[in-house]
Short mmCIF file of C-alpha atoms and ligand atoms in Angstrom, two decimals:
data_model
loop_
_atom_site.label_atom_id
_atom_site.label_comp_id
_atom_site.label_asym_id
_atom_site.label_seq_id
_atom_site.Cartn_x
_atom_site.Cartn_y
_atom_site.Cartn_z
CA UNK A 1 29.63 44.48 -14.26
CA UNK A 2 29.99 48.19 -14.23
CA UNK A 3 28.62 51.52 -15.28
CA UNK A 4 29.93 52.86 -18.57
CA UNK A 5 30.36 56.40 -19.84
CA UNK A 6 27.21 58.10 -21.14
CA UNK A 7 27.94 60.01 -24.33
CA UNK A 8 26.48 63.48 -24.77
CA UNK A 9 24.86 65.52 -27.53
CA UNK A 10 27.46 66.14 -30.22
CA UNK A 11 28.53 62.51 -30.62
CA UNK A 12 27.65 60.82 -33.89
CA UNK A 13 26.13 57.59 -32.57
CA UNK A 14 23.35 59.57 -30.89
CA UNK A 15 22.27 60.66 -34.38
CA UNK A 16 22.25 57.25 -36.07
CA UNK A 17 19.50 54.69 -36.46
CA UNK A 18 20.90 51.78 -34.48
CA UNK A 19 21.45 48.33 -35.88
CA UNK A 20 18.90 45.63 -35.07
CA UNK A 21 19.97 42.86 -32.72
CA UNK A 22 20.21 39.58 -34.64
CA UNK A 23 22.29 37.50 -32.24
CA UNK A 24 20.69 37.15 -28.83
CA UNK A 25 23.63 35.33 -27.27
CA UNK A 26 26.02 37.29 -25.09
CA UNK A 27 23.73 40.27 -24.46
CA UNK A 28 23.67 39.81 -20.69
CA UNK A 29 26.86 41.75 -19.87
CA UNK A 30 25.78 44.67 -22.04
CA UNK A 31 22.29 44.76 -20.52
CA UNK A 32 23.71 44.57 -16.97
CA UNK A 33 26.03 47.46 -17.78
CA UNK A 34 23.12 49.45 -19.18
CA UNK A 35 21.18 49.04 -15.93
CA UNK A 36 24.29 49.89 -13.85
CA UNK A 37 24.89 53.00 -15.94
CA UNK A 38 21.27 54.11 -15.73
CA UNK A 39 21.22 53.69 -11.94
CA UNK A 40 24.54 55.47 -11.47
CA UNK A 41 23.26 58.42 -13.51
CA UNK A 42 19.85 58.41 -11.77
CA UNK A 43 18.04 57.88 -15.05
CA UNK A 44 14.77 56.03 -15.63
CA UNK A 45 15.65 54.86 -19.15
CA UNK A 46 18.79 54.27 -21.20
CA UNK A 47 19.35 53.36 -24.84
CA UNK A 48 22.42 51.37 -25.97
CA UNK A 49 23.73 54.16 -28.21
CA UNK A 50 23.93 56.41 -25.13
CA UNK A 51 26.84 54.21 -24.02
CA UNK A 52 28.18 54.17 -27.57
CA UNK A 53 26.85 50.72 -28.53
CA UNK A 54 25.18 50.56 -31.93
CA UNK A 55 22.32 48.17 -31.16
CA UNK A 56 18.56 48.52 -30.81
CA UNK A 57 18.29 47.86 -27.08
CA UNK A 58 16.95 50.00 -24.26
CA UNK A 59 16.26 49.52 -20.57
CA UNK A 60 13.68 51.21 -18.34
CA UNK A 61 13.14 51.29 -14.60
CA UNK A 62 10.34 53.52 -13.35
CA UNK A 63 9.75 51.55 -10.14
CA UNK A 64 10.73 54.56 -8.00
CA UNK A 65 7.81 56.48 -9.48
CA UNK A 66 5.19 53.85 -10.35
CA UNK A 67 4.31 51.33 -7.69
CA UNK A 68 1.75 49.37 -9.65
CA UNK A 69 2.55 46.83 -12.34
CA UNK A 70 5.75 45.74 -13.99
CA UNK A 71 8.21 48.64 -14.10
CA UNK A 72 11.63 47.21 -14.96
CA UNK A 73 12.08 46.34 -18.63
CA UNK A 74 14.50 45.40 -21.38
CA UNK A 75 13.26 46.08 -24.91
CA UNK A 76 15.04 44.95 -28.07
CA UNK A 77 14.31 45.83 -31.71
CA UNK A 78 11.32 48.00 -30.79
CA UNK A 79 8.81 49.19 -33.34
CA UNK A 80 5.90 51.41 -32.36
CA UNK A 81 2.95 50.32 -34.48
CA UNK A 82 0.05 52.36 -33.10
CA UNK A 83 -0.37 55.56 -31.14
CA UNK A 84 -3.30 57.29 -29.51
CA UNK A 85 -4.04 60.43 -27.51
CA UNK A 86 -1.56 63.02 -26.32
CA UNK A 87 0.26 63.90 -23.15
CA UNK A 88 2.89 66.41 -22.10
CA UNK A 89 5.86 65.76 -19.86
CA UNK A 90 8.81 67.87 -18.82
CA UNK A 91 11.60 65.56 -20.02
CA UNK A 92 15.30 65.40 -19.35
CA UNK A 93 17.94 63.22 -20.99
CA UNK A 94 21.24 61.84 -19.71
CA UNK A 95 22.79 62.69 -23.09
CA UNK A 96 21.61 66.33 -22.96
CA UNK A 97 22.59 67.19 -19.39
CA UNK A 98 20.90 70.07 -17.53
CA UNK A 99 18.33 70.63 -20.25
CA UNK A 100 14.64 70.04 -19.61
CA UNK A 101 11.94 70.47 -22.22
CA UNK A 102 8.17 70.06 -22.32
CA UNK A 103 7.57 67.34 -24.87
CA UNK A 104 4.24 66.31 -26.36
CA UNK A 105 3.84 62.64 -27.25
CA UNK A 106 1.02 60.17 -27.81
CA UNK A 107 -0.29 58.96 -24.44
CA UNK A 108 -0.87 55.37 -25.47
CA UNK A 109 1.20 53.18 -27.78
CA UNK A 110 1.37 49.66 -29.14
CA UNK A 111 4.88 48.34 -29.66
CA UNK A 112 6.38 45.23 -31.19
CA UNK A 113 9.63 44.21 -29.53
CA UNK A 114 11.78 41.28 -28.46
CA UNK A 115 13.03 40.36 -25.02
CA UNK A 116 16.63 39.42 -24.17
CA UNK A 117 16.01 35.84 -25.32
CA UNK A 118 14.69 36.96 -28.71
CA UNK A 119 11.07 36.16 -27.93
CA UNK A 120 8.66 38.43 -29.81
CA UNK A 121 5.89 40.47 -28.20
CA UNK A 122 3.32 43.09 -29.15
CA UNK A 123 2.03 45.08 -26.18
CA UNK A 124 0.17 48.25 -25.28
CA UNK A 125 1.65 50.82 -22.92
CA UNK A 126 0.31 54.00 -21.38
CA UNK A 127 1.16 56.52 -18.67
CA UNK A 128 4.76 57.31 -17.77
CA UNK A 129 5.97 54.02 -19.22
CA UNK A 130 4.63 54.94 -22.67
CA UNK A 131 6.43 58.29 -22.50
CA UNK A 132 9.76 56.80 -21.40
CA UNK A 133 9.50 54.11 -24.09
CA UNK A 134 8.95 56.73 -26.79
CA UNK A 135 11.91 58.76 -25.53
CA UNK A 136 14.15 55.68 -25.74
CA UNK A 137 12.82 54.55 -29.13
CA UNK A 138 13.64 58.07 -30.32
CA UNK A 139 17.23 57.52 -29.18
CA UNK A 140 17.50 54.29 -31.18
CA UNK A 141 16.30 56.18 -34.25
CA UNK A 142 18.87 58.93 -33.75
CA UNK A 143 16.45 61.48 -32.27
CA UNK A 144 16.71 63.57 -29.11
CA UNK A 145 14.26 65.64 -27.04
CA UNK A 146 15.53 68.79 -28.74
CA UNK A 147 14.03 67.45 -32.00
CA UNK A 148 10.62 67.21 -30.36
CA UNK A 149 10.17 70.90 -29.61
CA UNK A 150 9.60 73.94 -31.79
CA UNK A 151 12.61 75.85 -33.09
CA UNK A 152 11.61 78.87 -31.01
CA UNK A 153 12.00 76.85 -27.82
CA UNK A 154 15.46 75.78 -28.87
CA UNK A 155 16.61 79.39 -29.10
CA UNK A 156 16.51 79.65 -25.32
CA UNK A 157 18.86 76.71 -24.87
CA UNK A 158 21.11 77.28 -27.88
CA UNK A 159 24.10 78.38 -25.78
CA UNK A 160 23.65 75.42 -23.45
CA UNK A 161 23.46 73.02 -26.39
CA UNK A 162 26.56 74.45 -28.01
CA UNK A 163 28.57 74.10 -24.84
CA UNK A 164 27.39 70.50 -24.34
CA UNK A 165 28.36 69.73 -27.94
CA UNK A 166 31.81 71.32 -27.65
CA UNK A 167 32.60 69.59 -24.35
CA UNK A 168 31.31 66.28 -25.68
CA UNK A 169 33.46 66.43 -28.82
CA UNK A 170 36.55 67.60 -26.92
CA UNK A 171 36.16 64.66 -24.56
CA UNK A 172 35.81 62.20 -27.47
CA UNK A 173 38.86 63.63 -29.23
CA UNK A 174 41.03 63.47 -26.11
CA UNK A 175 40.80 59.67 -26.03
NI1 NI B 1 17.48 60.34 -23.28
#
């Protein structure tokens, strides 16, 4: 298996609500590639549309940061059903390189999801894991961290965003 190319802000699939997974056969290669890509890019989460795959799947590995509990996950067809509290984190995103933004999100969530075999779960998450999950669920709904901040904050990074978008589109067109 191997790392794939991460697509950047400006590409259309990052702005689309991804398709639900209905067939749980043959997902292993894709999921392995998602982990490989995330590790190669030093990320802690990656959504399938970030490698240009239109499916509701994301992977998380926060084991470098959190020592307690289960910290490596694959989530499929996620749906956040309840939220509580609020927390702030300075977030980055592999699809919006070199941009960091303070994002406010609920601190505790309940999420329905399936695992790679299709088995259904409903679980509560908090702490860093809850934040990373919400960032990745945003991706699968076509949202990015820049949508989570006030317009005034985006002014400061407008040039940066435009240059990411132009480079991203040029790269896509050159293929
Ligand atoms: Ni991201």
